[in-house]
CSV table of C-alpha atoms in Angstrom, one decimal:
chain,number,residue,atom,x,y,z
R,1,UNK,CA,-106.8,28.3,-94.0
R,2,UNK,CA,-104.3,30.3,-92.1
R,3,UNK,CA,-104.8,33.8,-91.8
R,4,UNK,CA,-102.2,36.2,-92.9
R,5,UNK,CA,-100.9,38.9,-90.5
R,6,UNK,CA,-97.5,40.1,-92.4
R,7,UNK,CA,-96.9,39.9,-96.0
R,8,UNK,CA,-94.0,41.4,-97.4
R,9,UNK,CA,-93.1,41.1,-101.4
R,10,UNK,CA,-90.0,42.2,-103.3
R,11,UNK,CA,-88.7,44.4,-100.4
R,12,UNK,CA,-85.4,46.7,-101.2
R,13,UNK,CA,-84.3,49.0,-99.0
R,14,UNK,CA,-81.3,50.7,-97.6
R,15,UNK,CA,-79.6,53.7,-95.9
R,16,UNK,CA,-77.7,56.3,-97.2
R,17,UNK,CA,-77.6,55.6,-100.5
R,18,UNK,CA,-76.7,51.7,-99.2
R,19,UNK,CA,-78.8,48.8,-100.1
R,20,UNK,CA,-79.0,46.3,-97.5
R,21,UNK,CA,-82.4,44.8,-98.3
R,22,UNK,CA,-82.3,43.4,-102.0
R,23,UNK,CA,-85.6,41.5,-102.3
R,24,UNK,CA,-86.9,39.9,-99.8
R,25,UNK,CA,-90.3,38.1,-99.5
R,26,UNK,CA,-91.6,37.2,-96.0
R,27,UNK,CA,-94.9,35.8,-95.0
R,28,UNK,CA,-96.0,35.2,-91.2
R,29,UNK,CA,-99.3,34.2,-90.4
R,30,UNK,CA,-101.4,34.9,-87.1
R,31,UNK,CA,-100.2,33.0,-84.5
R,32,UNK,CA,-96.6,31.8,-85.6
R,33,UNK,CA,-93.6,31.6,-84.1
R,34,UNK,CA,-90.7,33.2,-87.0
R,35,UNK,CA,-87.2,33.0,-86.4
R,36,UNK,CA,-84.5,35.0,-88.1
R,37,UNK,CA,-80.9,33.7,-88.4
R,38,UNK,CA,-77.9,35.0,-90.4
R,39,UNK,CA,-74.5,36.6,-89.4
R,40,UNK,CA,-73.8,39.9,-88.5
R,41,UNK,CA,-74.1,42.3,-91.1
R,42,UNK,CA,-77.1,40.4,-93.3
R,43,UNK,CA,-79.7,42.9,-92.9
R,44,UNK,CA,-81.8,41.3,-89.7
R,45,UNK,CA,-82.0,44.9,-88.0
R,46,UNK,CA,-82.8,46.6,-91.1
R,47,UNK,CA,-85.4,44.4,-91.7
R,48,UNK,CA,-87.4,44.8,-88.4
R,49,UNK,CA,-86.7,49.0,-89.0
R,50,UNK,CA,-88.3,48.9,-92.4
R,51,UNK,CA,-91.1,46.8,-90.9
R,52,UNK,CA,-91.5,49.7,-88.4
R,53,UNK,CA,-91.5,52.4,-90.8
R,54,UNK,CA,-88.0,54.1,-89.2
R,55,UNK,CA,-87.2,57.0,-91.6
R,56,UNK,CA,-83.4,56.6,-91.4
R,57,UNK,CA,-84.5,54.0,-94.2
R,58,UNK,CA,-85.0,54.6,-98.0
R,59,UNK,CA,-87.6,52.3,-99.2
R,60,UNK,CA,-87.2,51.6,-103.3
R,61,UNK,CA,-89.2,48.6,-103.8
R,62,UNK,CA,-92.1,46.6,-101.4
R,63,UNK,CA,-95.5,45.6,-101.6
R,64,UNK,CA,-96.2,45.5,-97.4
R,65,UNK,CA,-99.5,44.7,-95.7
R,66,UNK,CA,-100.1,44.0,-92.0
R,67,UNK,CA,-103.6,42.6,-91.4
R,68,UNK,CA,-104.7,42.8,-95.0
R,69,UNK,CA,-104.2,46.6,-94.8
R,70,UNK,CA,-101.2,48.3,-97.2
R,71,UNK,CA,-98.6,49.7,-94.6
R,72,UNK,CA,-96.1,51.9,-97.3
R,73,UNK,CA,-97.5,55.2,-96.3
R,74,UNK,CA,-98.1,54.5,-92.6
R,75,UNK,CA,-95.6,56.5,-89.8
R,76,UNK,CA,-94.2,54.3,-87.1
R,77,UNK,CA,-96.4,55.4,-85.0
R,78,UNK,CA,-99.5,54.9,-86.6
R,79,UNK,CA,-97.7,51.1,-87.4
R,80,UNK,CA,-97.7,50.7,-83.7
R,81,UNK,CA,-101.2,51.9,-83.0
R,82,UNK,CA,-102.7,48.7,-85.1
R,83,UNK,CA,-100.5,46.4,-83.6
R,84,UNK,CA,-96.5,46.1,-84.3
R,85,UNK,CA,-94.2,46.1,-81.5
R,86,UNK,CA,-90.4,46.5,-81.5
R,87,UNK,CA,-88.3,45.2,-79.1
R,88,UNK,CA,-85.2,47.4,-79.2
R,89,UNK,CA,-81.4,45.2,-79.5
R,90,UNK,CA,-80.3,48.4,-77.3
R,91,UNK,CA,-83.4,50.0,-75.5
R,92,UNK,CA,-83.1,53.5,-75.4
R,93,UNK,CA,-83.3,55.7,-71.6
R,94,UNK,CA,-85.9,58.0,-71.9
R,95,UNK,CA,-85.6,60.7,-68.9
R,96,UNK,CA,-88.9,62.6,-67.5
R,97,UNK,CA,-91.1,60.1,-68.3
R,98,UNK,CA,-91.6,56.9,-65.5
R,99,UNK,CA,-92.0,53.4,-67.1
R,100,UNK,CA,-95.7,53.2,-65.5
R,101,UNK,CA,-96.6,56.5,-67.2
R,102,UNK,CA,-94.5,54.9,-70.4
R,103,UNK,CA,-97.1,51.7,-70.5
R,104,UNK,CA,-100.1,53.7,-69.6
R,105,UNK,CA,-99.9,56.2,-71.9
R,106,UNK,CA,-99.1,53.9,-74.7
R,107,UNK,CA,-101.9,51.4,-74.0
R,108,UNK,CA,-104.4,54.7,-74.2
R,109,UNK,CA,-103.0,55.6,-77.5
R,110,UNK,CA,-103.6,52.2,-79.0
R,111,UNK,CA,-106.9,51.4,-77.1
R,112,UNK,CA,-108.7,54.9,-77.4
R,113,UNK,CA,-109.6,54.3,-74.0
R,114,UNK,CA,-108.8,55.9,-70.8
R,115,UNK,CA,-106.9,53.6,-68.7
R,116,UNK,CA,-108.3,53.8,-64.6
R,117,UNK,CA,-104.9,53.8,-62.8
R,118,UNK,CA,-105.6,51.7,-59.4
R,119,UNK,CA,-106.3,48.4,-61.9
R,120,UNK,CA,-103.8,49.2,-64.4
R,121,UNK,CA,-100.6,49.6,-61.2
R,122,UNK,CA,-102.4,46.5,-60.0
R,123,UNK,CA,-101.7,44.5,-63.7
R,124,UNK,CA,-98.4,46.0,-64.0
R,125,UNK,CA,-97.0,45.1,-60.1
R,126,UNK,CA,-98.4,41.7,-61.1
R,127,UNK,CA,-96.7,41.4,-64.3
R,128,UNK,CA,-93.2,43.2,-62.9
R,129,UNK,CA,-93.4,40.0,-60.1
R,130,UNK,CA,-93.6,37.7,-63.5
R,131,UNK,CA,-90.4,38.7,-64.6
R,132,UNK,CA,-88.6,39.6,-61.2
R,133,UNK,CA,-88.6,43.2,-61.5
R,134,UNK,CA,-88.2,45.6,-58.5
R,135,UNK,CA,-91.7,47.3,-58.3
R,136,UNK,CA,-90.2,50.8,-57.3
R,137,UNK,CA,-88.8,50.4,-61.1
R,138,UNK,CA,-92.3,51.1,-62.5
R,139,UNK,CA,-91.7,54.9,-60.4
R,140,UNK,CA,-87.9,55.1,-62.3
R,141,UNK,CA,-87.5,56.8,-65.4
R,142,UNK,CA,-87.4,54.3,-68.6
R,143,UNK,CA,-84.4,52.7,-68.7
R,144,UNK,CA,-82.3,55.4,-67.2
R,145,UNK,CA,-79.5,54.0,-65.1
R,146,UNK,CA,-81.0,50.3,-65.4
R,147,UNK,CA,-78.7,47.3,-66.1
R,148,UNK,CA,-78.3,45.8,-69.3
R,149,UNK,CA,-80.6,42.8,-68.4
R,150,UNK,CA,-83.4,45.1,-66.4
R,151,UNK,CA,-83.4,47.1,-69.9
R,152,UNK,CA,-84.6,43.4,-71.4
R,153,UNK,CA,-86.8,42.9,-69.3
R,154,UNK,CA,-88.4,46.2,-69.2
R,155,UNK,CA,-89.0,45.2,-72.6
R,156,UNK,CA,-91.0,42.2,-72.1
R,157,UNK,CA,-93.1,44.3,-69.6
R,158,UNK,CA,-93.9,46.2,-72.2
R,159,UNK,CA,-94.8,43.7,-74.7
R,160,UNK,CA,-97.0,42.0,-72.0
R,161,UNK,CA,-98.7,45.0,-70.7
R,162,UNK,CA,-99.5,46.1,-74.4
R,163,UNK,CA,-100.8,42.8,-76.2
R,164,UNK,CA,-99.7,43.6,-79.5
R,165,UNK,CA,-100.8,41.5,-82.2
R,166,UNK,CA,-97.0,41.0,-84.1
R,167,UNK,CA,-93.9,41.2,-81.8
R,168,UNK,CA,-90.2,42.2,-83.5
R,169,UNK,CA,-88.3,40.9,-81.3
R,170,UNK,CA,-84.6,42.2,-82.0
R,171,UNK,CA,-81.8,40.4,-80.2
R,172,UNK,CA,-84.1,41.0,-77.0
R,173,UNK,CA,-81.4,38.0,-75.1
R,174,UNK,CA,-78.4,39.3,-76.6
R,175,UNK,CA,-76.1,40.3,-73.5
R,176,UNK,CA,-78.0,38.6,-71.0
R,177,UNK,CA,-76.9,35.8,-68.0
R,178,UNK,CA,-78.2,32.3,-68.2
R,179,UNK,CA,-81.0,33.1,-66.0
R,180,UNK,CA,-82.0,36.6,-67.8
R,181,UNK,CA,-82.2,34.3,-70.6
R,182,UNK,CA,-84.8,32.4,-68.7
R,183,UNK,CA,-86.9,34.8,-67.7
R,184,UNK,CA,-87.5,36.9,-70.8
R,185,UNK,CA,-88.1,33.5,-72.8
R,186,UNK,CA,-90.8,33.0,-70.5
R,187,UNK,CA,-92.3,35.7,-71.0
R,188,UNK,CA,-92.1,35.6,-74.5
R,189,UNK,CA,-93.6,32.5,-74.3
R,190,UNK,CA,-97.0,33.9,-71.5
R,191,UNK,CA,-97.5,36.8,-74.8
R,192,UNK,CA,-97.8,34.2,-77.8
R,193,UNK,CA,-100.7,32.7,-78.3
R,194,UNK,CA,-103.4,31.8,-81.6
R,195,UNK,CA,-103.8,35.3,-81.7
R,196,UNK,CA,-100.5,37.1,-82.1
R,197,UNK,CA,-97.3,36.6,-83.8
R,198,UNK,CA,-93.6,36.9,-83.0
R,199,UNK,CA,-90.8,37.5,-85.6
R,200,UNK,CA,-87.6,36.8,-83.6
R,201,UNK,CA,-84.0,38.0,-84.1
R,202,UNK,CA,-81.4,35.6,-82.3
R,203,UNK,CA,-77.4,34.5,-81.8
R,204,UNK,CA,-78.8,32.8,-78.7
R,205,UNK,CA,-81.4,30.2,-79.4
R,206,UNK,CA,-81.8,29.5,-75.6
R,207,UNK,CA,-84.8,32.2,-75.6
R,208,UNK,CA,-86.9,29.7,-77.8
R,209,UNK,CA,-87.2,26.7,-75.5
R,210,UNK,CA,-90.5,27.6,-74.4
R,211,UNK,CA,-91.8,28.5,-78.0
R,212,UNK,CA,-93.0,26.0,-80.5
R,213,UNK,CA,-91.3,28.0,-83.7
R,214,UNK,CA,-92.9,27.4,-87.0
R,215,UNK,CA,-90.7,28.8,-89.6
R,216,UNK,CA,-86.7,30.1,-89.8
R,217,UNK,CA,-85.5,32.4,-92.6
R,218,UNK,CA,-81.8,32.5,-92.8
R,219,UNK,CA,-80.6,35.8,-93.9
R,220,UNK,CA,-77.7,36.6,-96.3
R,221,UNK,CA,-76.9,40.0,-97.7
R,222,UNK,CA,-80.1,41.0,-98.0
R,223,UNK,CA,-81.9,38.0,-98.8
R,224,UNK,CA,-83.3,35.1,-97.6
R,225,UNK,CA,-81.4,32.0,-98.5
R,226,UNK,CA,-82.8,29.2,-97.2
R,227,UNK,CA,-86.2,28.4,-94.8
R,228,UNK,CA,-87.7,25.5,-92.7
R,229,UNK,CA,-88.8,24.5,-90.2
R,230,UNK,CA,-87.1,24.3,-86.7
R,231,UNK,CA,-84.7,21.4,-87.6
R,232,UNK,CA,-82.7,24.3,-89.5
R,233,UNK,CA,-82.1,26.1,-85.8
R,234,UNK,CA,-80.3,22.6,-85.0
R,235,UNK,CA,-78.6,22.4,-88.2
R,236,UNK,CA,-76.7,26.2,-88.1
R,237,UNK,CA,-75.5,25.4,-84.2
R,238,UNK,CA,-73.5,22.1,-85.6
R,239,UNK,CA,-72.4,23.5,-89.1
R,240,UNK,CA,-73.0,27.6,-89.0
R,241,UNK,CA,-73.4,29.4,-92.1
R,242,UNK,CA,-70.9,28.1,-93.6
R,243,UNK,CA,-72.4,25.8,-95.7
R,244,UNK,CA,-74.9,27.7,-96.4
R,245,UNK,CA,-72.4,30.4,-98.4
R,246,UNK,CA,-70.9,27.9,-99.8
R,247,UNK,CA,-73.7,26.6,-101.8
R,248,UNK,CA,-75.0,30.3,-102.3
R,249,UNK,CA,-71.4,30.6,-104.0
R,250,UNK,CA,-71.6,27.2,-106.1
R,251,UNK,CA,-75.1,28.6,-107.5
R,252,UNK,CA,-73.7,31.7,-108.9
């Protein structure tokens, strides 16, 4: 029997006295591959903030566990300490603080354990040649004056230096060339395995070719409106949503 890693039940949520969220159910079980699809506007980045715990959000309604444990009064970071990972759609520069001490510092906090520095720059240079990164970056405070695509993939260093157990992965290809592209969906694809999960965001389906995806939710102001299995990615890049709104509308 699969074992569940997110469950979410009856979720409504919103900002600003907005709701966005209207009731959505989601399940993903350890080690699957989710996709999200639905156009601009439907709720897909609200969705992966809620999951986070961001406070910019009102919560009304949700029943939310993350490995069997209730998550509704758990801060962001104490979300990220038991496993949840957030790759940003726009990564934020943080000056004063170098990506290595970024990495290091975050993999003590979830650990407990002190991290020895010669092994851990060793792992990271490694991991930075993966994914074509300069090494000096490591020494360059995070994200600050780095590219649009080094920001991406400074995100997938992360996620692969830090072994979460679910990765959010928010439009991390949005913006990028066709070889960007290539790189961050391999190393998507080196961080999944039987015993993590990914919930992916995407416009650009290109980053799943190395990924065996189990389940797509299409999202619709607020809801999800349809599911399957990967044959629905195929089916909204001939038709779009279009179809799909019009049966939504026909149904009311």
């Amino acid at each position: 029997m699969a074992e569940k890693l997110l469950e979410i039940r009856d979720l409504h949520a919103g900002v600003e006295g907005k709701e966005i969220l209207k009731g959505l159910n989601l399940l993903v079980n350890k080690g699957e591959v989710h996709v999200i699809l639905g156009p601009n506007g439907s709720g897909k980045s609200t969705l992966m903030n809620v999951i986070m715990g961001h406070p910019k959000y009102t919560v009304t309604s949700e029943e939310m566990q993350f490995a069997g444990e209730d998550m509704k009064e758990l801060k962001t970071f104490e979300r990220a300490r038991r496993g949840l990972f957030l790759s940003f759609q726009t990564p934020e520069e943080i000056p004063g603080i170098t990506v290595e001490n970024m990495i290091r510092t975050a993999r003590q906090t979830i650990t407990g354990q002190k991290v020895k520095i010669l092994p851990f720059r060793k792992e990271l240079k490694a991991t930075m040649q993966e994914l074509k990164m300069k090494p000096e970056y490591a020494q360059r405070y995070m994200n600050v004056g780095f590219s649009g695509g080094e920001k991406k993939r400074n995100e997938i260093l992360q996620l692969l230096m830090l072994q979460p157990k679910l990765a959010l992965l928010d439009e991390t290809d949005s913006g990028l060339d066709v070889d960007a592209v290539q790189i961050v969906s391999e190393g998507v694809a080196r961080f999944h395995n039987e015993e993590n999960s990914c919930l992916i965001i995407t416009h650009n389906t290109r980053i799943l070719e190395k990924l065996k995806v189990d389940r797509v939710h299409v999202l619709m102001d607020g809801r999800i409106v349809e599911e399957g299995g990967a044959e629905l990615i195929d089916e909204i890049n001939r038709r779009g949503f279009t179809h799909i709104l019009d049966a939504q509308n026909a149904a009311k």
